[in-house]
PDB file of C-alpha atoms in Angstrom:
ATOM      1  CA  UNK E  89     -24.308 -12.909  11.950  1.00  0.00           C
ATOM      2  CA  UNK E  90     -20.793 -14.398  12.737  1.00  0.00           C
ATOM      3  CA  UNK E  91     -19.971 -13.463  16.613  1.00  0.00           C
ATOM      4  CA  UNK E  92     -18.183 -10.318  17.551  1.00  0.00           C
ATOM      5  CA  UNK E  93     -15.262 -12.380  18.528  1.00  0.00           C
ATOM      6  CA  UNK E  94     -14.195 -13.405  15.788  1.00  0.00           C
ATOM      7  CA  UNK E  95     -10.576 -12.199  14.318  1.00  0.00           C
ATOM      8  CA  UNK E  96     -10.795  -9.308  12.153  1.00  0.00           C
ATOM      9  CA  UNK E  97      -7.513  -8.168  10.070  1.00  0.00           C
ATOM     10  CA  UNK E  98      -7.232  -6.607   6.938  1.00  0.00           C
ATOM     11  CA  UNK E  99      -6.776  -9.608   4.668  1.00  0.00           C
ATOM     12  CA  UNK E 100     -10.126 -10.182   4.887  1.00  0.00           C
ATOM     13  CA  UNK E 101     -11.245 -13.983   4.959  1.00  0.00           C
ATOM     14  CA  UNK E 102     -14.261 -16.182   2.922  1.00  0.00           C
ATOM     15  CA  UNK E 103     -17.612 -15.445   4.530  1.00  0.00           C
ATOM     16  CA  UNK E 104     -17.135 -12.071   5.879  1.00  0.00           C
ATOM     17  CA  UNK E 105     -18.544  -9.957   3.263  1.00  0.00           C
ATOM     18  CA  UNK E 106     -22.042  -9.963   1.623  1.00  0.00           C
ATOM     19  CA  UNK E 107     -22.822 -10.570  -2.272  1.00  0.00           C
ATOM     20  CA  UNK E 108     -23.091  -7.078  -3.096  1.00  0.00           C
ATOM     21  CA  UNK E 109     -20.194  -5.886  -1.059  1.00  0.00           C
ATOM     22  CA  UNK E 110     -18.452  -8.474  -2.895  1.00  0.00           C
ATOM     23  CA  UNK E 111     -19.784  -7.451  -6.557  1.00  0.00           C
ATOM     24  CA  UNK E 112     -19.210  -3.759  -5.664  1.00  0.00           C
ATOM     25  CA  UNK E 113     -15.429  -4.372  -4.572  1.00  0.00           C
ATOM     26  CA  UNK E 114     -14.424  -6.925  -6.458  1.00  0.00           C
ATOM     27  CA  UNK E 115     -15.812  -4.101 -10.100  1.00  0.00           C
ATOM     28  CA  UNK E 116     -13.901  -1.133  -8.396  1.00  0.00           C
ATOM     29  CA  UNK E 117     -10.686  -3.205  -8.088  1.00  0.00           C
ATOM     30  CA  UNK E 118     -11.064  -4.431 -11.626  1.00  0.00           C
ATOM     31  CA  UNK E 119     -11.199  -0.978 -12.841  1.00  0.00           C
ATOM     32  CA  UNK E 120      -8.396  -0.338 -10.665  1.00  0.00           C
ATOM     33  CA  UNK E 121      -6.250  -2.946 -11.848  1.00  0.00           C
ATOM     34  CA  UNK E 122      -7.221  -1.576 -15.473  1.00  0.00           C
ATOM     35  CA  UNK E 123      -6.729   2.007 -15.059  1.00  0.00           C
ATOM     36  CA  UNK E 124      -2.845   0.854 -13.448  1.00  0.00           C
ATOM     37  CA  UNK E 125      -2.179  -1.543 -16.723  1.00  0.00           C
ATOM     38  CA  UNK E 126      -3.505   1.216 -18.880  1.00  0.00           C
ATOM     39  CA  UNK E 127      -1.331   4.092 -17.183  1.00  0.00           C
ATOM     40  CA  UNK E 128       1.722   1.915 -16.713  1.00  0.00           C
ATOM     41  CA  UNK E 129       1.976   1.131 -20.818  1.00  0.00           C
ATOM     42  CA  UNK E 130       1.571   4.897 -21.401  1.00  0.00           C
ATOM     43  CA  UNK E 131       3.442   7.135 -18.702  1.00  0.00           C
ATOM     44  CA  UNK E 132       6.401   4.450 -17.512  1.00  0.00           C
ATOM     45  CA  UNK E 133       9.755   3.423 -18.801  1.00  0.00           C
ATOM     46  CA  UNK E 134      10.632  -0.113 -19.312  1.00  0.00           C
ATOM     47  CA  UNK E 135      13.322   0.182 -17.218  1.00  0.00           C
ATOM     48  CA  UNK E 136      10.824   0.685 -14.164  1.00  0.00           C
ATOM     49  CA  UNK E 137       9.643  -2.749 -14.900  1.00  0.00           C
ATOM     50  CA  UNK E 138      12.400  -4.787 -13.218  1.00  0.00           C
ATOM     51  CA  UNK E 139      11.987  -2.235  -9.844  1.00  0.00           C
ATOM     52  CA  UNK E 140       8.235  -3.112 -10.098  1.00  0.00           C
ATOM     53  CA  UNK E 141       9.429  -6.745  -9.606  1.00  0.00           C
ATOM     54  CA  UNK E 142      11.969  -6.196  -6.851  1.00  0.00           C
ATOM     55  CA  UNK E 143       9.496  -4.031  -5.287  1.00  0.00           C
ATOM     56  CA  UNK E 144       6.810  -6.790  -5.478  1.00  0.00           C
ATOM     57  CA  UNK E 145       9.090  -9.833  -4.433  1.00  0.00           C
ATOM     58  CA  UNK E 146      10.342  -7.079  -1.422  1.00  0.00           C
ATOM     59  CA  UNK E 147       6.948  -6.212  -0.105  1.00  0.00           C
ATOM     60  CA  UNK E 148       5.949 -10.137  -0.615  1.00  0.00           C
ATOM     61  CA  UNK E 149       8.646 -11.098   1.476  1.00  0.00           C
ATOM     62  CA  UNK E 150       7.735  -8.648   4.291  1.00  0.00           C
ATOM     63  CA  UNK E 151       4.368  -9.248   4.595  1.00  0.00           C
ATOM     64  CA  UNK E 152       5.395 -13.040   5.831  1.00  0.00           C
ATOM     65  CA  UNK E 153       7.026 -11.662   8.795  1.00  0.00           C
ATOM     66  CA  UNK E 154       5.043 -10.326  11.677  1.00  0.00           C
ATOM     67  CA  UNK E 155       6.585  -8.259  14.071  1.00  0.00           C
ATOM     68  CA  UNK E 156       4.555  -8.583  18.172  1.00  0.00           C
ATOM     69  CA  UNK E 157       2.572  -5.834  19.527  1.00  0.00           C
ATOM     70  CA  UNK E 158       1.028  -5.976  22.891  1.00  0.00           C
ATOM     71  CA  UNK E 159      -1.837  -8.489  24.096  1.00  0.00           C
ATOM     72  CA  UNK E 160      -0.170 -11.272  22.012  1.00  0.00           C
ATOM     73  CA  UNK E 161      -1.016  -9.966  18.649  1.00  0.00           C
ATOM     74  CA  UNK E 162       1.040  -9.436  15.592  1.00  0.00           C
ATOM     75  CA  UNK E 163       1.170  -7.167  12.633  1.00  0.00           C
ATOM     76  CA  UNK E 164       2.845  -7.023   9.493  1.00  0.00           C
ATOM     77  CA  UNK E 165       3.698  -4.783   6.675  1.00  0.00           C
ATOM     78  CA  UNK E 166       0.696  -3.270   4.539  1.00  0.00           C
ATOM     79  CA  UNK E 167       3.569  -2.224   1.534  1.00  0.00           C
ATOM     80  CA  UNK E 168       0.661   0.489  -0.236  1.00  0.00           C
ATOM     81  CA  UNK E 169       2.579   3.659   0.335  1.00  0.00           C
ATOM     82  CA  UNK E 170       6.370   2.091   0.330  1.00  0.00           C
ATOM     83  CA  UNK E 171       5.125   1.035  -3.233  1.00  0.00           C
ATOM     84  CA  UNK E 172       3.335   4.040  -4.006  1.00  0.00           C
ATOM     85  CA  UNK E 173       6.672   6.621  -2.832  1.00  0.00           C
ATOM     86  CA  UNK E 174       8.837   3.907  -5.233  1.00  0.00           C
ATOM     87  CA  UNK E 175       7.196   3.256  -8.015  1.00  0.00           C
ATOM     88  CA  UNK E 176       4.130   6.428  -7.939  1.00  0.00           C
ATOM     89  CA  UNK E 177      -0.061   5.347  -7.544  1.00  0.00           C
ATOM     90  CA  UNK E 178      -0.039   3.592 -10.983  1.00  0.00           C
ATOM     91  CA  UNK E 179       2.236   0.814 -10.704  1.00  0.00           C
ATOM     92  CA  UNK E 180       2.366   0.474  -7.104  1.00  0.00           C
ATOM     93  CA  UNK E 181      -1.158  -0.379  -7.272  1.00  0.00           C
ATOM     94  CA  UNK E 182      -0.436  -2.615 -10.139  1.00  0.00           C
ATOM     95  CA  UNK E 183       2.222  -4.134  -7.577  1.00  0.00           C
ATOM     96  CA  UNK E 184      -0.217  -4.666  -4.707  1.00  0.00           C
ATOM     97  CA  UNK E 185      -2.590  -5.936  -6.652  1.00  0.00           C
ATOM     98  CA  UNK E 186      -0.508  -9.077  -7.926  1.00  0.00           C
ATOM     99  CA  UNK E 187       1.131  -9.482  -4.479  1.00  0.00           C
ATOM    100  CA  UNK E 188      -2.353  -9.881  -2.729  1.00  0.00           C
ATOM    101  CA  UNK E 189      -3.372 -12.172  -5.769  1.00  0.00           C
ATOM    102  CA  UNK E 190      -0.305 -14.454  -4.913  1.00  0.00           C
ATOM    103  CA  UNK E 191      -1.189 -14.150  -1.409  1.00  0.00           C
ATOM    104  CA  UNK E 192      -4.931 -15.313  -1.621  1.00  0.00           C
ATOM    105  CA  UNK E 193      -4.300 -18.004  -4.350  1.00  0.00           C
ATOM    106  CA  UNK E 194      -1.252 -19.924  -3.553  1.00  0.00           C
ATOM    107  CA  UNK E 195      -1.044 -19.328   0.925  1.00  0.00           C
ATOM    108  CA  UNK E 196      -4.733 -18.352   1.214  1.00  0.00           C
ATOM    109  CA  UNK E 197      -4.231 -15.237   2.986  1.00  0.00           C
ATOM    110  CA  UNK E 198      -7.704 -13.753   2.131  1.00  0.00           C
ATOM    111  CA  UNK E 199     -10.407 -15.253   0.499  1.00  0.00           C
ATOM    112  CA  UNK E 200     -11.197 -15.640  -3.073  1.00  0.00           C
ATOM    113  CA  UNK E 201     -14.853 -13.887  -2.203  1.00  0.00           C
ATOM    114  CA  UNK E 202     -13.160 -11.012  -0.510  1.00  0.00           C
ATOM    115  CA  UNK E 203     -10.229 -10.355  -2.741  1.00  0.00           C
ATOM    116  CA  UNK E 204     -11.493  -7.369  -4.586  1.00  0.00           C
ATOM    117  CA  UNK E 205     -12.433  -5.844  -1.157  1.00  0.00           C
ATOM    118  CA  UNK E 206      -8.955  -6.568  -0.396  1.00  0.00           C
ATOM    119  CA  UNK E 207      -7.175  -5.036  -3.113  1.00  0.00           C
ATOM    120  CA  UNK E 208      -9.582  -2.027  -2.581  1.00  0.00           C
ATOM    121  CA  UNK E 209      -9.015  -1.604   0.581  1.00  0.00           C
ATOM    122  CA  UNK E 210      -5.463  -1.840   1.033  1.00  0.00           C
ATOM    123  CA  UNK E 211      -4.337  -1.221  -2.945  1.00  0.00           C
ATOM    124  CA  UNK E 212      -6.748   2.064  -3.533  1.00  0.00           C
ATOM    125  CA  UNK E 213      -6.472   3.433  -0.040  1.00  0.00           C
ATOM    126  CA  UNK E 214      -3.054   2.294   1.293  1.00  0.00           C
ATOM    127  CA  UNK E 215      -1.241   3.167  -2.733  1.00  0.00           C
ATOM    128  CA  UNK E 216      -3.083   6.195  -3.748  1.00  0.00           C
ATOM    129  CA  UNK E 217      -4.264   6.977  -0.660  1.00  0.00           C
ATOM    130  CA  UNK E 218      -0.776   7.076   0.984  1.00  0.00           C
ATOM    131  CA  UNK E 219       0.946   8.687  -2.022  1.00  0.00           C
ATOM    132  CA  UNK E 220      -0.949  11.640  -2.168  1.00  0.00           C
ATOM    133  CA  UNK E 221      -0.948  12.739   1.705  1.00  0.00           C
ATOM    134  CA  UNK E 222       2.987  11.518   1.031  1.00  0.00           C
ATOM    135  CA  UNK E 223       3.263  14.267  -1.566  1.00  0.00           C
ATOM    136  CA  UNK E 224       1.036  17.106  -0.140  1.00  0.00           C
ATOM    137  CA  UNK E 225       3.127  16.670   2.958  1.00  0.00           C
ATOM    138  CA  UNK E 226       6.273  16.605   1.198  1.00  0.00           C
ATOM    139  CA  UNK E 227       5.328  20.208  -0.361  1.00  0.00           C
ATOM    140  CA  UNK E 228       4.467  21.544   2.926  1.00  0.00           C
ATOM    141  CA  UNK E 229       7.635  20.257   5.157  1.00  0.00           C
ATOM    142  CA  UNK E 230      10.300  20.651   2.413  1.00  0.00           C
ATOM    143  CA  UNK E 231       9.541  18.478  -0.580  1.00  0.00           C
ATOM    144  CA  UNK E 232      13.649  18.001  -1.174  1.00  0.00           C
ATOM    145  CA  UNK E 233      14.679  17.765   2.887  1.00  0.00           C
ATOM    146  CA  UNK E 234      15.111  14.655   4.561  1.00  0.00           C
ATOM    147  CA  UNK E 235      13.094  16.020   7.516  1.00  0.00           C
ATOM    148  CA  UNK E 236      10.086  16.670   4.801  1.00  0.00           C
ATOM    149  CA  UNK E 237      10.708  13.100   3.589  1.00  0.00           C
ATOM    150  CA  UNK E 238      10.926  11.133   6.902  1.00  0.00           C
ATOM    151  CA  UNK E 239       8.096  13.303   8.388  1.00  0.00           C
ATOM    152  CA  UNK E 240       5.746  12.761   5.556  1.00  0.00           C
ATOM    153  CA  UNK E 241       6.507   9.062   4.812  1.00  0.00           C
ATOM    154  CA  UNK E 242       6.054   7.973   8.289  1.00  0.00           C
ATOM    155  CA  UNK E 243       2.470   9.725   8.898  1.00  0.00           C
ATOM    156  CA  UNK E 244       1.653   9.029   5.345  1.00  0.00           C
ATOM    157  CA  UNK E 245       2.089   5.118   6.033  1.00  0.00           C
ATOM    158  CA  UNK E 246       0.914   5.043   9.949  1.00  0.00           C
ATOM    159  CA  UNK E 247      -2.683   6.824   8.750  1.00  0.00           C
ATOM    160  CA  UNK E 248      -3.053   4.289   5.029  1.00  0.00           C
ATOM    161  CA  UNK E 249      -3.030   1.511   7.721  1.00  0.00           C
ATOM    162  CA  UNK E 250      -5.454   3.428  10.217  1.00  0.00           C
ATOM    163  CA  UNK E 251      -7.941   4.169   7.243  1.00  0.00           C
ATOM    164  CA  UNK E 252      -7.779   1.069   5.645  1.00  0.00           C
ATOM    165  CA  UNK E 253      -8.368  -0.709   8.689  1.00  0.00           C
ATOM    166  CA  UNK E 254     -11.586   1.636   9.078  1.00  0.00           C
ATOM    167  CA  UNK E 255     -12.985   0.888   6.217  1.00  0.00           C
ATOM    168  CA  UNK E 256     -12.256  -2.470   6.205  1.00  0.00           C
ATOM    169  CA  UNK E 257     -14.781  -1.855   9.670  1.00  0.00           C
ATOM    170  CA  UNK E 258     -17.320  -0.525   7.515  1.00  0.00           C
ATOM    171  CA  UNK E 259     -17.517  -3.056   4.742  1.00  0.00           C
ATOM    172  CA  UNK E 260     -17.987  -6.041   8.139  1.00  0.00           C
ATOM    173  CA  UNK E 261     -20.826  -4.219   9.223  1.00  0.00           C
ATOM    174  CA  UNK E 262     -22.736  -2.979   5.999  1.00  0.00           C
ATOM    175  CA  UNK E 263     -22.095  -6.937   5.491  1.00  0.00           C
ATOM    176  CA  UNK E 264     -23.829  -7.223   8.480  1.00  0.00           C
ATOM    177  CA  UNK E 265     -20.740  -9.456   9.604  1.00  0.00           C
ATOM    178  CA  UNK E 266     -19.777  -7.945  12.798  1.00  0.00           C
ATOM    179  CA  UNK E 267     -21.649  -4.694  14.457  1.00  0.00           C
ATOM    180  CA  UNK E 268     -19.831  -1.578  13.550  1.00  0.00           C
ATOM    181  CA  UNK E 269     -19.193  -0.848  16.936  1.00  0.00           C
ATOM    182  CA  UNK E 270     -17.382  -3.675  17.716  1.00  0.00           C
ATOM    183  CA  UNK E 271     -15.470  -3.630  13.499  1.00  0.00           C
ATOM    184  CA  UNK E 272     -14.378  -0.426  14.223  1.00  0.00           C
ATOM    185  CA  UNK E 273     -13.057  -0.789  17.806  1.00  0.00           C
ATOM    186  CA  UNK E 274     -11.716  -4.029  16.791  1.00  0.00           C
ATOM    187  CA  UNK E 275     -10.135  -2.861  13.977  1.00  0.00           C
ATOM    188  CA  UNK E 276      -8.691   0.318  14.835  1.00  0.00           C
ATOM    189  CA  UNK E 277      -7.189  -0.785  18.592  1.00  0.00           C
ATOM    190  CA  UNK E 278      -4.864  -2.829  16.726  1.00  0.00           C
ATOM    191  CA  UNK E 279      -4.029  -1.117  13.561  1.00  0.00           C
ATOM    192  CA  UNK E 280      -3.580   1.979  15.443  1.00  0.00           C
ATOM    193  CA  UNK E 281      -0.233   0.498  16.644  1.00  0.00           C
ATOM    194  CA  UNK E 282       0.195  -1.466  13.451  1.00  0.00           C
ATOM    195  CA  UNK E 283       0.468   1.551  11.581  1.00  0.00           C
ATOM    196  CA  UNK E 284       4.033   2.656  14.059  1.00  0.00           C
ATOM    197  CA  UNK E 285       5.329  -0.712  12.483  1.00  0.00           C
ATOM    198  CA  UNK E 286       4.277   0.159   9.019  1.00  0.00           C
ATOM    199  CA  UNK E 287       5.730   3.484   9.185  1.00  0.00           C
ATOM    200  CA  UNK E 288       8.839   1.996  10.702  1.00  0.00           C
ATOM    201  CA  UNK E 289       9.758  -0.188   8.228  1.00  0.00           C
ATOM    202  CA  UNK E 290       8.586   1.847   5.388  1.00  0.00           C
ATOM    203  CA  UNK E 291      10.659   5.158   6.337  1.00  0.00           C
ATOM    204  CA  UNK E 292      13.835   2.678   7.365  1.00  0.00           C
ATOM    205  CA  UNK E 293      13.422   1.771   3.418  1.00  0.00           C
ATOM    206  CA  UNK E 294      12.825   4.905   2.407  1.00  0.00           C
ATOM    207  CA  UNK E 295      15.502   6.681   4.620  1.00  0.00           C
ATOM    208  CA  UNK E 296      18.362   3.815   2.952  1.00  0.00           C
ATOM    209  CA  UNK E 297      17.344   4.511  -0.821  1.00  0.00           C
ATOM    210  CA  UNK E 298      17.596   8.365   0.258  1.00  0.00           C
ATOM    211  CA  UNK E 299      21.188   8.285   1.352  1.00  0.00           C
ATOM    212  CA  UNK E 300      21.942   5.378  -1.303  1.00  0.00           C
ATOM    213  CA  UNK E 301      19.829   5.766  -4.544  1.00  0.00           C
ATOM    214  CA  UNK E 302      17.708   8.132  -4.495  1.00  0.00           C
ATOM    215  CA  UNK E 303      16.900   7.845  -8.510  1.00  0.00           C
ATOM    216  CA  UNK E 304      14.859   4.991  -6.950  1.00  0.00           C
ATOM    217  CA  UNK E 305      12.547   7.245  -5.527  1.00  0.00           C
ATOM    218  CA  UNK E 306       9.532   8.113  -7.866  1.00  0.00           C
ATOM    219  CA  UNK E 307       9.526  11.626  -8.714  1.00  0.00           C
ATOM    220  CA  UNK E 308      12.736  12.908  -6.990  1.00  0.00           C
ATOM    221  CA  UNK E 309      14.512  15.304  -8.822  1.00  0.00           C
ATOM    222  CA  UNK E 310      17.324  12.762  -9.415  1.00  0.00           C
ATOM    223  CA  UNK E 311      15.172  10.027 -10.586  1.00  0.00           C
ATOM    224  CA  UNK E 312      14.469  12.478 -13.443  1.00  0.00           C
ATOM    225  CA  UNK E 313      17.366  13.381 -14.282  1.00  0.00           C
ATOM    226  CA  UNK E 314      18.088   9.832 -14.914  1.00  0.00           C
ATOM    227  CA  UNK E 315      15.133   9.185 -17.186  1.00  0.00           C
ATOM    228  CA  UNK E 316      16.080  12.892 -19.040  1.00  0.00           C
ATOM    229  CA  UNK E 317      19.479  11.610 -19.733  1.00  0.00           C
ATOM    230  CA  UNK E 318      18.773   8.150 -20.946  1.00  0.00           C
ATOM    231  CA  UNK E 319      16.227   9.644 -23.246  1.00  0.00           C
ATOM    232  CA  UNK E 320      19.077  12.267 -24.513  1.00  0.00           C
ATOM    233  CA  UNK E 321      21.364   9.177 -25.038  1.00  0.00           C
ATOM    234  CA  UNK E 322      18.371   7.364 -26.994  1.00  0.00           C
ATOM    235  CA  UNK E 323      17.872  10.342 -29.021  1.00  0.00           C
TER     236      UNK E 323
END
C-alpha cells in the first residue's frame, strides 16, 4: 500500500489504481466515448463542431492555470459542466474526453493506467453529472432568469467537483491505494474549496455568453431559434 501521504488529485497518476479498477474504468469510458461519437453524428449540427473545438482548446487552456487556495495548495478548472451547459452531455463529454487524452499523452497529467478512471470520473460525473442538476435546477429557480442560471450553474459546478473528488476517494481505496478514511478526507478538504473556484470561473463564462451570445448556450431558447432558422433557410 502506497503511504497515506501521498498527493491525491483528481488526475489520477500511474500506480494508484488496481487491474480491475483499471479494466472496469477504462470499458465504461470506452462506452462513454462511444455513446458521445454515436449521439454527436445523429442529434448535432455541423455547425456545433467548430464550438466543440473552441470549447476544447478553452477548457485546455484553463486547466494549465492554477489558481492558490489555503495551506499552499492549488486548484484548477475541472471544465465537465462549463462543457456540458455549452455544448449539452453528448459532446461535452466527447470534449473532455479528448482534452484529458491530450493531457495524459503529450504533458503526462494522469497516467496512461488510470486514464479511463479519469475520464470517468471527471467526464461521466463532472459532464452529465453537472448538466443534469444544471437543468433540474434551472426548472426549479427560473429556467429563463439569470438568477435561475447563475444559481444553478454555480452549485451545479461546485458539487461535479465535490463528487468527483469522492469517488475518485473510493476508487484509491477499493484499489487498496490509500485507506478510505484518509482518500476521502484527503480528497474532499481540498476539493471542497476547489469546487468555489470551479464555480467561479464557470458562471463568470457562463454569465458573459448570457449577456453576449446566448445562442451559445445549449438548449436556450435562442440557441434554437438559431438552429430553426438556418434549417428554414436550408429548406
Amino acid at each position: 500500500m502506497l503511504s497515506p501521504h501521498i498527493h491525491l488529485a483528481l488526475h489520477i497518476p500511474d500506480g494508484y489504481l488496481s487491474l480491475p479498477v483499471s479494466l472496469i474504468t477504462g470499458a465504461i469510458a470506452i462506452i462513454l466515448i462511444a455513446l458521445s461519437l454515436t449521439q454527436v453524428q445523429s442529434e448535432y449540427q455541423e455547425r456545433t463542431v467548430p464550438l466543440m473545438g473552441v470549447s476544447a482548446a478553452f477548457i485546455f487552456a484553463a486547466q494549465m492555470i492554477n489558481f492558490p487556495i489555503v495551506g499552499g495548495t492549488s486548484g484548477h478548472l475541472m471544465g465537465g459542466t462549463l462543457a456540458a451547459i455549452l455544448l449539452g452531455p453528448w459532446a461535452g463529454s466527447l470534449v473532455m474526453a479528448v482534452v484529458f487524452i491530450v493531457q495524459t499523452v503529450v504533458f503526462q497529467d494522469g497516467g496512461l493506467t488510470a486514464l479511463g478512471a479519469n475520464i470517468t470520473i471527471m467526464g461521466l460525473v463532472g459532464t452529465f453529472g453537472g448538466y443534469y442538476l444544471y437543468r433540474l435546477l434551472r426548472n426549479l429557480l427560473g429556467r429563463h432568469t439569470w438568477l435561475g442560471m447563475s444559481v444553478s450553474t454555480a452549485i451545479a459546478s461546485w458539487l461535479s467537483v465535490v463528487v468527483a473528488a469522492a469517488i475518485c476517494a473510493i476508487l484509491l481505496a477499493i484499489s487498496d491505494t490509500v485507506p478510505l478514511a484518509v482518500a476521502m478526507t484527503a480528497m474532499l478538504t481540498w476539493h471542497l474549496m476547489i469546487g468555489i473556484g470551479e464555480a467561479m470561473i464557470t458562471l463568470a463564462v457562463v454569465s458573459f455568453l448570457w449577456r453576449t451570445r446566448p445562442d451559445l448556450i445549449y438548449g436556450s431558447p435562442t440557441s434554437l431559434e438559431s438552429l430553426e432558422n438556418l434549417e428554414s433557410k436550408e429548406d
